[in-house]
């Protein structure tokens, strides 16, 4: 009596199929990438020039190792920082480098505060032990102060806020020159002047 042969499955092409599936998933899968913070780092100058900056044009925001905020030597809450920054940037107490006053500023024109938005510099000084969350929250609030002032000026000039100008420019595939000029003007009147310094205790 002859033995019955068991049928075999042809696995010769299985490796090819597995390889094709691997390529398919590699090509079609999208990886979530952490965007990080959008911030330009200035290039190192070979022959740096000394810049004479009046002390009243600098607002120091210090964050110590306990994540406490100090502005002008006083301890403040994080929620107070936005209004302090707005008052400082929008003070309009003097002239810009071309000897022009800030006729769009709504500040109190305090002689001991900043001269002009184009001269108002905010520095964030952090300790090495300051948490990343506190630093990011501080930076977000300072950015929101600039956004507030830019929105206000944009509504005054163009009857639409700065955020909607940015959206309109984005929707035009960054090609609308008219909107681009409006955005440029707003940014020139309220330039984002924030610097970072790390100190050791």
PDB file of C-alpha atoms in Angstrom, residues 39-143:
ATOM      1  CA  UNK A  39      12.933  80.916  17.498  1.00  0.00           C
ATOM      2  CA  UNK A  40      15.803  82.383  15.505  1.00  0.00           C
ATOM      3  CA  UNK A  41      19.220  82.302  17.147  1.00  0.00           C
ATOM      4  CA  UNK A  42      21.429  85.221  16.068  1.00  0.00           C
ATOM      5  CA  UNK A  43      24.705  84.429  14.347  1.00  0.00           C
ATOM      6  CA  UNK A  44      27.912  85.092  16.218  1.00  0.00           C
ATOM      7  CA  UNK A  45      29.518  88.346  15.139  1.00  0.00           C
ATOM      8  CA  UNK A  46      33.253  88.310  14.451  1.00  0.00           C
ATOM      9  CA  UNK A  47      33.712  91.936  15.538  1.00  0.00           C
ATOM     10  CA  UNK A  48      30.837  92.685  17.916  1.00  0.00           C
ATOM     11  CA  UNK A  49      30.079  96.363  18.395  1.00  0.00           C
ATOM     12  CA  UNK A  50      29.163  97.862  21.732  1.00  0.00           C
ATOM     13  CA  UNK A  51      25.521  98.939  21.819  1.00  0.00           C
ATOM     14  CA  UNK A  52      24.571 101.701  24.185  1.00  0.00           C
ATOM     15  CA  UNK A  53      21.225 100.704  25.683  1.00  0.00           C
ATOM     16  CA  UNK A  54      19.559 102.888  28.278  1.00  0.00           C
ATOM     17  CA  UNK A  55      18.702 100.894  31.398  1.00  0.00           C
ATOM     18  CA  UNK A  56      15.074 102.021  31.339  1.00  0.00           C
ATOM     19  CA  UNK A  57      14.689 100.284  27.944  1.00  0.00           C
ATOM     20  CA  UNK A  58      15.383  96.872  29.493  1.00  0.00           C
ATOM     21  CA  UNK A  59      12.794  94.870  31.413  1.00  0.00           C
ATOM     22  CA  UNK A  60      14.468  92.037  33.322  1.00  0.00           C
ATOM     23  CA  UNK A  61      12.387  88.957  34.063  1.00  0.00           C
ATOM     24  CA  UNK A  62      14.323  86.728  36.470  1.00  0.00           C
ATOM     25  CA  UNK A  63      13.323  83.126  37.215  1.00  0.00           C
ATOM     26  CA  UNK A  64      15.158  81.532  40.129  1.00  0.00           C
ATOM     27  CA  UNK A  65      15.715  77.843  40.905  1.00  0.00           C
ATOM     28  CA  UNK A  66      12.408  77.737  42.812  1.00  0.00           C
ATOM     29  CA  UNK A  67      10.612  78.924  39.636  1.00  0.00           C
ATOM     30  CA  UNK A  68       9.734  82.268  41.240  1.00  0.00           C
ATOM     31  CA  UNK A  69       9.479  85.323  38.982  1.00  0.00           C
ATOM     32  CA  UNK A  70      11.129  88.645  39.794  1.00  0.00           C
ATOM     33  CA  UNK A  71      10.560  91.826  37.785  1.00  0.00           C
ATOM     34  CA  UNK A  72      12.281  95.050  38.858  1.00  0.00           C
ATOM     35  CA  UNK A  73      13.342  93.317  42.070  1.00  0.00           C
ATOM     36  CA  UNK A  74       9.761  92.403  43.049  1.00  0.00           C
ATOM     37  CA  UNK A  75       8.268  88.927  43.214  1.00  0.00           C
ATOM     38  CA  UNK A  76       5.285  88.624  40.886  1.00  0.00           C
ATOM     39  CA  UNK A  77       2.777  85.969  39.855  1.00  0.00           C
ATOM     40  CA  UNK A  78       2.982  84.589  36.331  1.00  0.00           C
ATOM     41  CA  UNK A  79      -0.483  85.981  35.519  1.00  0.00           C
ATOM     42  CA  UNK A  80       0.735  89.541  36.282  1.00  0.00           C
ATOM     43  CA  UNK A  81       3.558  89.386  33.725  1.00  0.00           C
ATOM     44  CA  UNK A  82       1.467  90.056  30.594  1.00  0.00           C
ATOM     45  CA  UNK A  83       0.182  93.451  31.774  1.00  0.00           C
ATOM     46  CA  UNK A  84       3.632  94.438  33.055  1.00  0.00           C
ATOM     47  CA  UNK A  85       5.105  93.609  29.629  1.00  0.00           C
ATOM     48  CA  UNK A  86       2.331  95.494  27.772  1.00  0.00           C
ATOM     49  CA  UNK A  87       2.840  98.589  29.950  1.00  0.00           C
ATOM     50  CA  UNK A  88       6.603  98.434  29.349  1.00  0.00           C
ATOM     51  CA  UNK A  89       6.491  97.882  25.551  1.00  0.00           C
ATOM     52  CA  UNK A  90       3.667 100.360  24.908  1.00  0.00           C
ATOM     53  CA  UNK A  91       4.931 103.087  27.266  1.00  0.00           C
ATOM     54  CA  UNK A  92       6.056 105.445  24.476  1.00  0.00           C
ATOM     55  CA  UNK A  93       7.974 107.693  26.848  1.00  0.00           C
ATOM     56  CA  UNK A  94      10.586 108.875  24.352  1.00  0.00           C
ATOM     57  CA  UNK A  95      11.839 108.683  20.775  1.00  0.00           C
ATOM     58  CA  UNK A  96      13.081 105.928  18.479  1.00  0.00           C
ATOM     59  CA  UNK A  97      16.553 105.915  16.861  1.00  0.00           C
ATOM     60  CA  UNK A  98      15.260 108.289  14.148  1.00  0.00           C
ATOM     61  CA  UNK A  99      14.001 110.737  16.800  1.00  0.00           C
ATOM     62  CA  UNK A 100      10.338 109.897  16.089  1.00  0.00           C
ATOM     63  CA  UNK A 101       7.770 109.554  18.873  1.00  0.00           C
ATOM     64  CA  UNK A 102       5.390 106.618  19.146  1.00  0.00           C
ATOM     65  CA  UNK A 103       2.091 108.124  17.991  1.00  0.00           C
ATOM     66  CA  UNK A 104       0.386 104.692  18.105  1.00  0.00           C
ATOM     67  CA  UNK A 105       1.403 103.923  21.710  1.00  0.00           C
ATOM     68  CA  UNK A 106      -1.284 104.060  24.392  1.00  0.00           C
ATOM     69  CA  UNK A 107       1.050 103.885  27.393  1.00  0.00           C
ATOM     70  CA  UNK A 108       1.435 106.244  30.313  1.00  0.00           C
ATOM     71  CA  UNK A 109       4.659 107.785  28.873  1.00  0.00           C
ATOM     72  CA  UNK A 110       6.448 107.109  32.137  1.00  0.00           C
ATOM     73  CA  UNK A 111       9.949 108.702  31.915  1.00  0.00           C
ATOM     74  CA  UNK A 112      11.435 105.825  33.946  1.00  0.00           C
ATOM     75  CA  UNK A 113      10.092 103.175  31.537  1.00  0.00           C
ATOM     76  CA  UNK A 114      10.847 102.382  27.869  1.00  0.00           C
ATOM     77  CA  UNK A 115      11.279 105.116  25.264  1.00  0.00           C
ATOM     78  CA  UNK A 116       9.759 103.346  22.281  1.00  0.00           C
ATOM     79  CA  UNK A 117       8.548  99.827  21.277  1.00  0.00           C
ATOM     80  CA  UNK A 118      11.550  99.536  18.924  1.00  0.00           C
ATOM     81  CA  UNK A 119      13.871 100.083  21.914  1.00  0.00           C
ATOM     82  CA  UNK A 120      11.977  98.061  24.549  1.00  0.00           C
ATOM     83  CA  UNK A 121      14.003  94.909  25.241  1.00  0.00           C
ATOM     84  CA  UNK A 122      12.768  92.140  27.537  1.00  0.00           C
ATOM     85  CA  UNK A 123      15.378  89.761  28.956  1.00  0.00           C
ATOM     86  CA  UNK A 124      14.547  86.421  30.551  1.00  0.00           C
ATOM     87  CA  UNK A 125      17.206  85.385  33.044  1.00  0.00           C
ATOM     88  CA  UNK A 126      16.905  81.791  34.191  1.00  0.00           C
ATOM     89  CA  UNK A 127      18.716  79.691  36.733  1.00  0.00           C
ATOM     90  CA  UNK A 128      20.209  76.365  35.648  1.00  0.00           C
ATOM     91  CA  UNK A 129      17.609  74.625  37.840  1.00  0.00           C
ATOM     92  CA  UNK A 130      14.602  76.536  36.460  1.00  0.00           C
ATOM     93  CA  UNK A 131      12.085  74.078  35.035  1.00  0.00           C
ATOM     94  CA  UNK A 132      11.443  73.990  31.316  1.00  0.00           C
ATOM     95  CA  UNK A 133       7.676  74.384  31.926  1.00  0.00           C
ATOM     96  CA  UNK A 134       8.165  77.676  33.807  1.00  0.00           C
ATOM     97  CA  UNK A 135      10.444  79.049  31.101  1.00  0.00           C
ATOM     98  CA  UNK A 136       7.989  78.091  28.308  1.00  0.00           C
ATOM     99  CA  UNK A 137       5.039  79.576  30.231  1.00  0.00           C
ATOM    100  CA  UNK A 138       6.973  82.824  30.734  1.00  0.00           C
ATOM    101  CA  UNK A 139       7.923  82.983  27.048  1.00  0.00           C
ATOM    102  CA  UNK A 140       4.303  82.274  26.012  1.00  0.00           C
ATOM    103  CA  UNK A 141       2.998  85.121  28.169  1.00  0.00           C
ATOM    104  CA  UNK A 142       5.554  87.569  26.766  1.00  0.00           C
ATOM    105  CA  UNK A 143       4.634  86.505  23.215  1.00  0.00           C
TER     106      UNK A 143
END
